[in-house]
Amino acid sequence: MEKKTKKKVPRLLKLQTGTGERHLSDEERHFFDIKGYLVMENFFVPNQVNEAREAIQDMAKKPSANITIERKDYELELLNIVEAGGILEDAIIFKRLLQPMEEIIWGSQVRLVASRGLIKEPGSIETLTQGGKADPRRYTKYRCFVEGEFRCLMTTCLIALNNCSNGNGTFCIIPASHKSNFPHPYSNTSLESVSVLKDIALKAGDAIIFSENLSHAIKSPINEKYLWLSYQYGPSYMLSWPGCEASKELRTRTMDSEIKTRLLKTPYYHPWDYYYKDIVN
Amino acid sequence: MEKKTKKKVPRLLKLQTGTGERHLSDEERHFFDIKGYLVMENFFVPNQVNEAREAIQDMAKKPSANITIERKDYELELLNIVEAGGILEDAIIFKRLLQPMEEIIWGSQVRLVASRGLIKEPGSIETLTQGGKADPRRYTKYRCFVEGEFRCLMTTCLIALNNCSNGNGTFCIIPASHKSNFPHPYSNTSLESVSVLKDIALKAGDAIIFSENLSHAIKSPINEKYLWLSYQYGPSYMLSWPGCEASKELRTRTMDSEIKTRLLKTPYYHPWDYYYKDIVN
Amino acid sequence: MTPEERYLFDLQGFLFIPEAISKDLVQQMNDDIDQMESLNDEEANKLGLYRKYHNNNKDHPGHNPSGYDCNILSRGGPFEALIDCPRTLPYIDSMINEPFRLDGYMFMIRNQGCRTVFHHGYAELLPYSEFAVEEGEFKCVSVKIAYALRDVSVEEGCFAVIPGSHKSNFDNPFEGMNPDKNHPLVEPCPCKAGDAVIFTEDLTHGSMINQSKKTRRTLFISYAPAFQSPWGKLVDTADGFEERATSRQLELIRGPSPFAIV
Amino acid sequence: MTPEERYLFDLQGFLFIPEAISKDLVQQMNDDIDQMESLNDEEANKLGLYRKYHNNNKDHPGHNPSGYDCNILSRGGPFEALIDCPRTLPYIDSMINEPFRLDGYMFMIRNQGCRTVFHHGYAELLPYSEFAVEEGEFKCVSVKIAYALRDVSVEEGCFAVIPGSHKSNFDNPFEGMNPDKNHPLVEPCPCKAGDAVIFTEDLTHGSMINQSKKTRRTLFISYAPAFQSPWGKLVDTADGFEERATSRQLELIRGPSPFAIV
């Protein structure tokens, strides 16, 4: 409609509807659509793993002003961990993460909706999310069209900071459950007894991108504490998770990065309306 | 799979899956997808209208061996009217009819499933079909994919042989009802009281192609007898309507027409299996 | 919703609600608008009102500007009553079918020569406009209500839609074009003051060219699931709103907890 | 179907049914096949049996032909029992969910070196294979059952699928390729004699390469709504079938009235 205004919009806020930009290979696209996830080995190199582990552990001891700690039984959740800076801030624009997110959600109109550091101890609660059509969380909706484009809502990138396999603190999923037409019948079943639940073996530094609409859980580690990093992305108009709004401090220090600035913007619909709002304010 | 056999298949039976051949214009495709029908003015020229009317009236008096007459109150249905030959046989391969059918159903793998001559008298019964998801007739299913291809099941071409408008013997539909998610609530309502029912004014010789999944009815004519021709097409594997199987006589006399031969074939799935069957028999 | 209303909204993508608001309330709003119209832009801005002009009436140079949009909820007064209009809100409840917010409240002026071109349609796949039905229940996002504040005929530039386009699988060939009342796809929706049209944002919609000297006045109020953002200034309220508001009004403006459903 | 079976079939596109047929019936069928195997093609044709060979074992020239398909229902005898197998037919009822016919009954022999390449997947949009769920009920067309007549391991060329591919929106990049058990998308389905796998034809499926000297023997039986055609000779029955058959068997073979639902 507002074609004149559209033209004035800076590239930063280019409307992505229907651009059909593709970053995934045919095989990746086919795989993600069927299974609901993509594994990225060595997303962090060992140095980055160590830096991330240390930053999370520091924050757990003495959180900075913009990070909130939520304690559950045998589990610590550090909300808004992106505020910690360093690798925890830089990871949000890693191409291997951001390009799939842009294809899966909505072009360059994606936002960082939540970021978390997780410390799981032996005994931590193992909850299998519902997934599929029966999932009450509509903000996790998976959408994809025949030989067409993705239009997913909340999509998560989970980064392992320990080696997790063989059921020891492992991340696990029900493959293809993001398209389930029926509720899963495993509410009263221990994870070990769910035949279709699959352990995703990850080494420290490996990451997995998955639709939040996929049934998933993190198993409790057997002996030690396991650390995780979680970033959740959504379309530009999705609100931040409560406690995960970007602070003024973070916005100021990321001003030079066009991409970080975009990911941390307050929610918006039409880029030109956002732009217009800037003018009239 | 059977690539070797596939190659041997004559062009006549070329597998149409995913060829993406398009005959409709962008506007026609957009219109048909939204409304569920397409009107073709002057499908028959006046001479053809007269020939068709005479042939139907002759058959009603003295039906040929392969045509069955069903009498309802104030209505005559001549099943398998294609057997009457002449314009009633030739119409099935008119480009303006066949090209849309091929795009809407399944490429060149379409069949003539039924053909009928209809004589409606004042007082004939007006039945509004269900349409949409709630329609129990799964063989009428409408399928279309975002910016993709159609894969419809039964699709009908109805040709008016009188001028029908203003509720006098008019064909009428509920536009867009082929995508209805709910049953229509008009089972106990007279057609005149259905606010969304739309009369399609047709002149003698005009035709309408519509998804059988669209809610539709033919109103009773007020004074005279009204004549109609109806051809129903489906994918290659759809059985013929009982009483509408092509006779040996018809198959023999249409042997020289590749297109008629194909439309009148017994049902088949893979063209090469059909071919194979010919060889082993 | 009655079975017929459910059927019609699903079939066509909109629902016509006659006499959605009382003549009295319409009068109060029009009186307030008359007063606001007497302000120049600078005066309006001072009161927190921002006008976004639509200067597209090249054929009618005598009528400039031909129209504008404005965040009128910041005027407070009678406009607050429509936040939770008892005649329409139950429909929104059934159409969105989960906790929702009021995400935009806009006043529109359309003078002679002005129109809104056709925009949207399902095939755009706009994620924030999706029309959806699952298991026999609507699951829409972005449902809007257009309230007519004056009688508006086809010639006076009424709202216009392409019924069924909220399920269209193909690009809309009429995107960006003026609605043509003679095209078989187009349905103009003339209204009396106080009538409302509820529609899904996935529906191709726009408005006819206003060929009269009468100014069309319309309120567009939009609702969306809790996790969706409000449209900036279009949810600004007037001073003292929080004290005056009912608890439902407060929830609709602040938005329910965005991710409370787990 | 139990809630878990319903969930699994929807999730994966197939359902494994252990011990679907008795050891005794398996034995009878294998005995009959032994006898049939002793016939040459000419003798078989005289009995109404037609073999369609698959000469794709170029790497194992000693085993030619490596496999064939055949219309074994025309043998009658023990094969007729599977037309309406009591252990599997109720599943078909729930999956198709309207009057249906048996539209194909095929016997498959797979020798050393033989395999079936991957084929199908939802994005092909084959109208006669559609997997669909509406209002919480399956509405599939073309549901097939693979009955193992011998134990078959991964190395012996068992059935293999890509779970979830019955809902895939993208072209299958593995179309026409040999199933690779190490690929994370691939799931081989080893079976004991008498086990069955029920699957929707929209599922990408094939079989592993038979790397053993053991011959795989499988029956594929297919069901479809009444308006769909049977697969030619693959529903031929033996003499006297009409007299012997139960009424359900007769209906399944003749097909219910194709357009009776109005």
PDB file of C-alpha atoms in Angstrom, chain A residues 1-4 17-18 106 113 133 136-139 141 143 145 149 151 153-154 181 235 237-242 267-270 272-273 276-277 280-281, chain C residues 50-52 54-55 96-98 101 103 117 119 122 124-128 130 132 134-135 139-141 225-233 258-259 261-262:
ATOM      1  CA  MET A   1       0.000   0.000   0.000  1.00  0.00           C
ATOM      2  CA  GLU A   2       2.321   2.752   1.260  1.00  0.00           C
ATOM      3  CA  LYS A   3       4.693   2.280  -1.592  1.00  0.00           C
ATOM      4  CA  LYS A   4       6.307   5.693  -1.268  1.00  0.00           C
ATOM      5  CA  THR A  17       7.506 -11.088   3.227  1.00  0.00           C
ATOM      6  CA  GLY A  18       7.774 -13.409   0.298  1.00  0.00           C
ATOM      7  CA  TRP A 106      10.531 -14.644   8.576  1.00  0.00           C
ATOM      8  CA  VAL A 113      12.744 -13.293  22.114  1.00  0.00           C
ATOM      9  CA  LYS A 133      -1.373 -29.336  17.092  1.00  0.00           C
ATOM     10  CA  PRO A 136      -1.513 -25.097  23.815  1.00  0.00           C
ATOM     11  CA  ARG A 137       1.334 -22.627  23.220  1.00  0.00           C
ATOM     12  CA  ARG A 138       0.213 -21.104  19.926  1.00  0.00           C
ATOM     13  CA  TYR A 139       3.330 -18.944  19.865  1.00  0.00           C
ATOM     14  CA  LYS A 141       3.320 -22.799  15.831  1.00  0.00           C
ATOM     15  CA  ARG A 143       4.098 -23.505   9.485  1.00  0.00           C
ATOM     16  CA  PHE A 145       3.994 -24.815   2.697  1.00  0.00           C
ATOM     17  CA  GLU A 149       8.387 -21.061   2.513  1.00  0.00           C
ATOM     18  CA  ARG A 151       6.599 -19.221   8.569  1.00  0.00           C
ATOM     19  CA  LEU A 153       6.825 -18.885  15.276  1.00  0.00           C
ATOM     20  CA  MET A 154       9.161 -19.528  18.232  1.00  0.00           C
ATOM     21  CA  ASN A 181      -2.341 -34.108  14.791  1.00  0.00           C
ATOM     22  CA  PRO A 235       9.065 -12.994  14.199  1.00  0.00           C
ATOM     23  CA  TYR A 237       6.253  -8.663  16.266  1.00  0.00           C
ATOM     24  CA  MET A 238       6.662 -11.301  18.989  1.00  0.00           C
ATOM     25  CA  LEU A 239       7.071  -9.824  22.458  1.00  0.00           C
ATOM     26  CA  SER A 240      10.132 -10.611  24.558  1.00  0.00           C
ATOM     27  CA  TRP A 241       9.856 -13.307  27.186  1.00  0.00           C
ATOM     28  CA  PRO A 242       9.199 -11.517  30.489  1.00  0.00           C
ATOM     29  CA  PRO A 267       8.837  -5.597  18.610  1.00  0.00           C
ATOM     30  CA  TYR A 268       7.418  -4.176  15.380  1.00  0.00           C
ATOM     31  CA  TYR A 269       5.184  -5.176  12.485  1.00  0.00           C
ATOM     32  CA  HIS A 270       5.869  -3.142   9.383  1.00  0.00           C
ATOM     33  CA  TRP A 272       8.138   1.397   7.741  1.00  0.00           C
ATOM     34  CA  ASP A 273       5.700   1.905  10.575  1.00  0.00           C
ATOM     35  CA  TYR A 276       7.588   6.343  10.860  1.00  0.00           C
ATOM     36  CA  LYS A 277       7.257   6.035  14.643  1.00  0.00           C
ATOM     37  CA  VAL A 280       7.023  11.359  14.734  1.00  0.00           C
ATOM     38  CA  ASN A 281       8.466  10.735  18.192  1.00  0.00           C
TER      39      ASN A 281
ATOM     40  CA  TYR C  50      -0.615  12.106  15.453  1.00  0.00           C
ATOM     41  CA  ARG C  51      -2.115  12.299  11.972  1.00  0.00           C
ATOM     42  CA  LYS C  52      -0.726  10.172   9.165  1.00  0.00           C
ATOM     43  CA  HIS C  54      -2.854   9.973   2.696  1.00  0.00           C
ATOM     44  CA  ASN C  55      -2.367  12.421  -0.120  1.00  0.00           C
ATOM     45  CA  ILE C  96      -8.978 -15.707  18.317  1.00  0.00           C
ATOM     46  CA  ASN C  97      -9.793 -18.323  20.901  1.00  0.00           C
ATOM     47  CA  GLU C  98      -7.015 -17.632  23.396  1.00  0.00           C
ATOM     48  CA  ARG C 101      -5.020  -7.859  23.561  1.00  0.00           C
ATOM     49  CA  ASP C 103      -3.228  -4.162  19.568  1.00  0.00           C
ATOM     50  CA  VAL C 117      -6.286   0.052  -2.381  1.00  0.00           C
ATOM     51  CA  HIS C 119      -4.173  -5.345   0.231  1.00  0.00           C
ATOM     52  CA  TYR C 122      -3.931 -15.614   2.448  1.00  0.00           C
ATOM     53  CA  GLU C 124       0.954 -13.609   1.361  1.00  0.00           C
ATOM     54  CA  LEU C 125       1.404 -15.941   4.335  1.00  0.00           C
ATOM     55  CA  LEU C 126       1.760 -12.988   6.673  1.00  0.00           C
ATOM     56  CA  PRO C 127       2.321 -14.762   9.963  1.00  0.00           C
ATOM     57  CA  TYR C 128       0.603 -12.064  12.019  1.00  0.00           C
ATOM     58  CA  GLU C 130      -3.226 -15.835   9.697  1.00  0.00           C
ATOM     59  CA  ALA C 132      -6.992 -20.552  10.742  1.00  0.00           C
ATOM     60  CA  GLU C 134      -8.491 -26.193  13.829  1.00  0.00           C
ATOM     61  CA  GLU C 135     -10.651 -28.965  15.220  1.00  0.00           C
ATOM     62  CA  LYS C 139      -7.647 -19.804  15.670  1.00  0.00           C
ATOM     63  CA  CYS C 140      -7.215 -16.444  14.009  1.00  0.00           C
ATOM     64  CA  VAL C 141      -4.601 -13.823  14.707  1.00  0.00           C
ATOM     65  CA  PRO C 225      -3.058 -13.012  20.762  1.00  0.00           C
ATOM     66  CA  ALA C 226      -1.186 -11.930  23.887  1.00  0.00           C
ATOM     67  CA  PHE C 227       2.273 -12.767  22.506  1.00  0.00           C
ATOM     68  CA  GLN C 228       1.867 -10.265  19.664  1.00  0.00           C
ATOM     69  CA  SER C 229       3.078  -6.713  20.060  1.00  0.00           C
ATOM     70  CA  PRO C 230       0.749  -3.693  20.104  1.00  0.00           C
ATOM     71  CA  TRP C 231       1.056  -1.279  17.166  1.00  0.00           C
ATOM     72  CA  GLY C 232       3.072   1.490  18.842  1.00  0.00           C
ATOM     73  CA  LYS C 233       1.136   4.704  19.484  1.00  0.00           C
ATOM     74  CA  PRO C 258       2.292 -13.081  26.646  1.00  0.00           C
ATOM     75  CA  PHE C 259       3.564 -16.613  27.294  1.00  0.00           C
ATOM     76  CA  ILE C 261      -0.017 -20.708  28.482  1.00  0.00           C
ATOM     77  CA  VAL C 262       2.462 -23.533  28.993  1.00  0.00           C
TER      78      VAL C 262
END
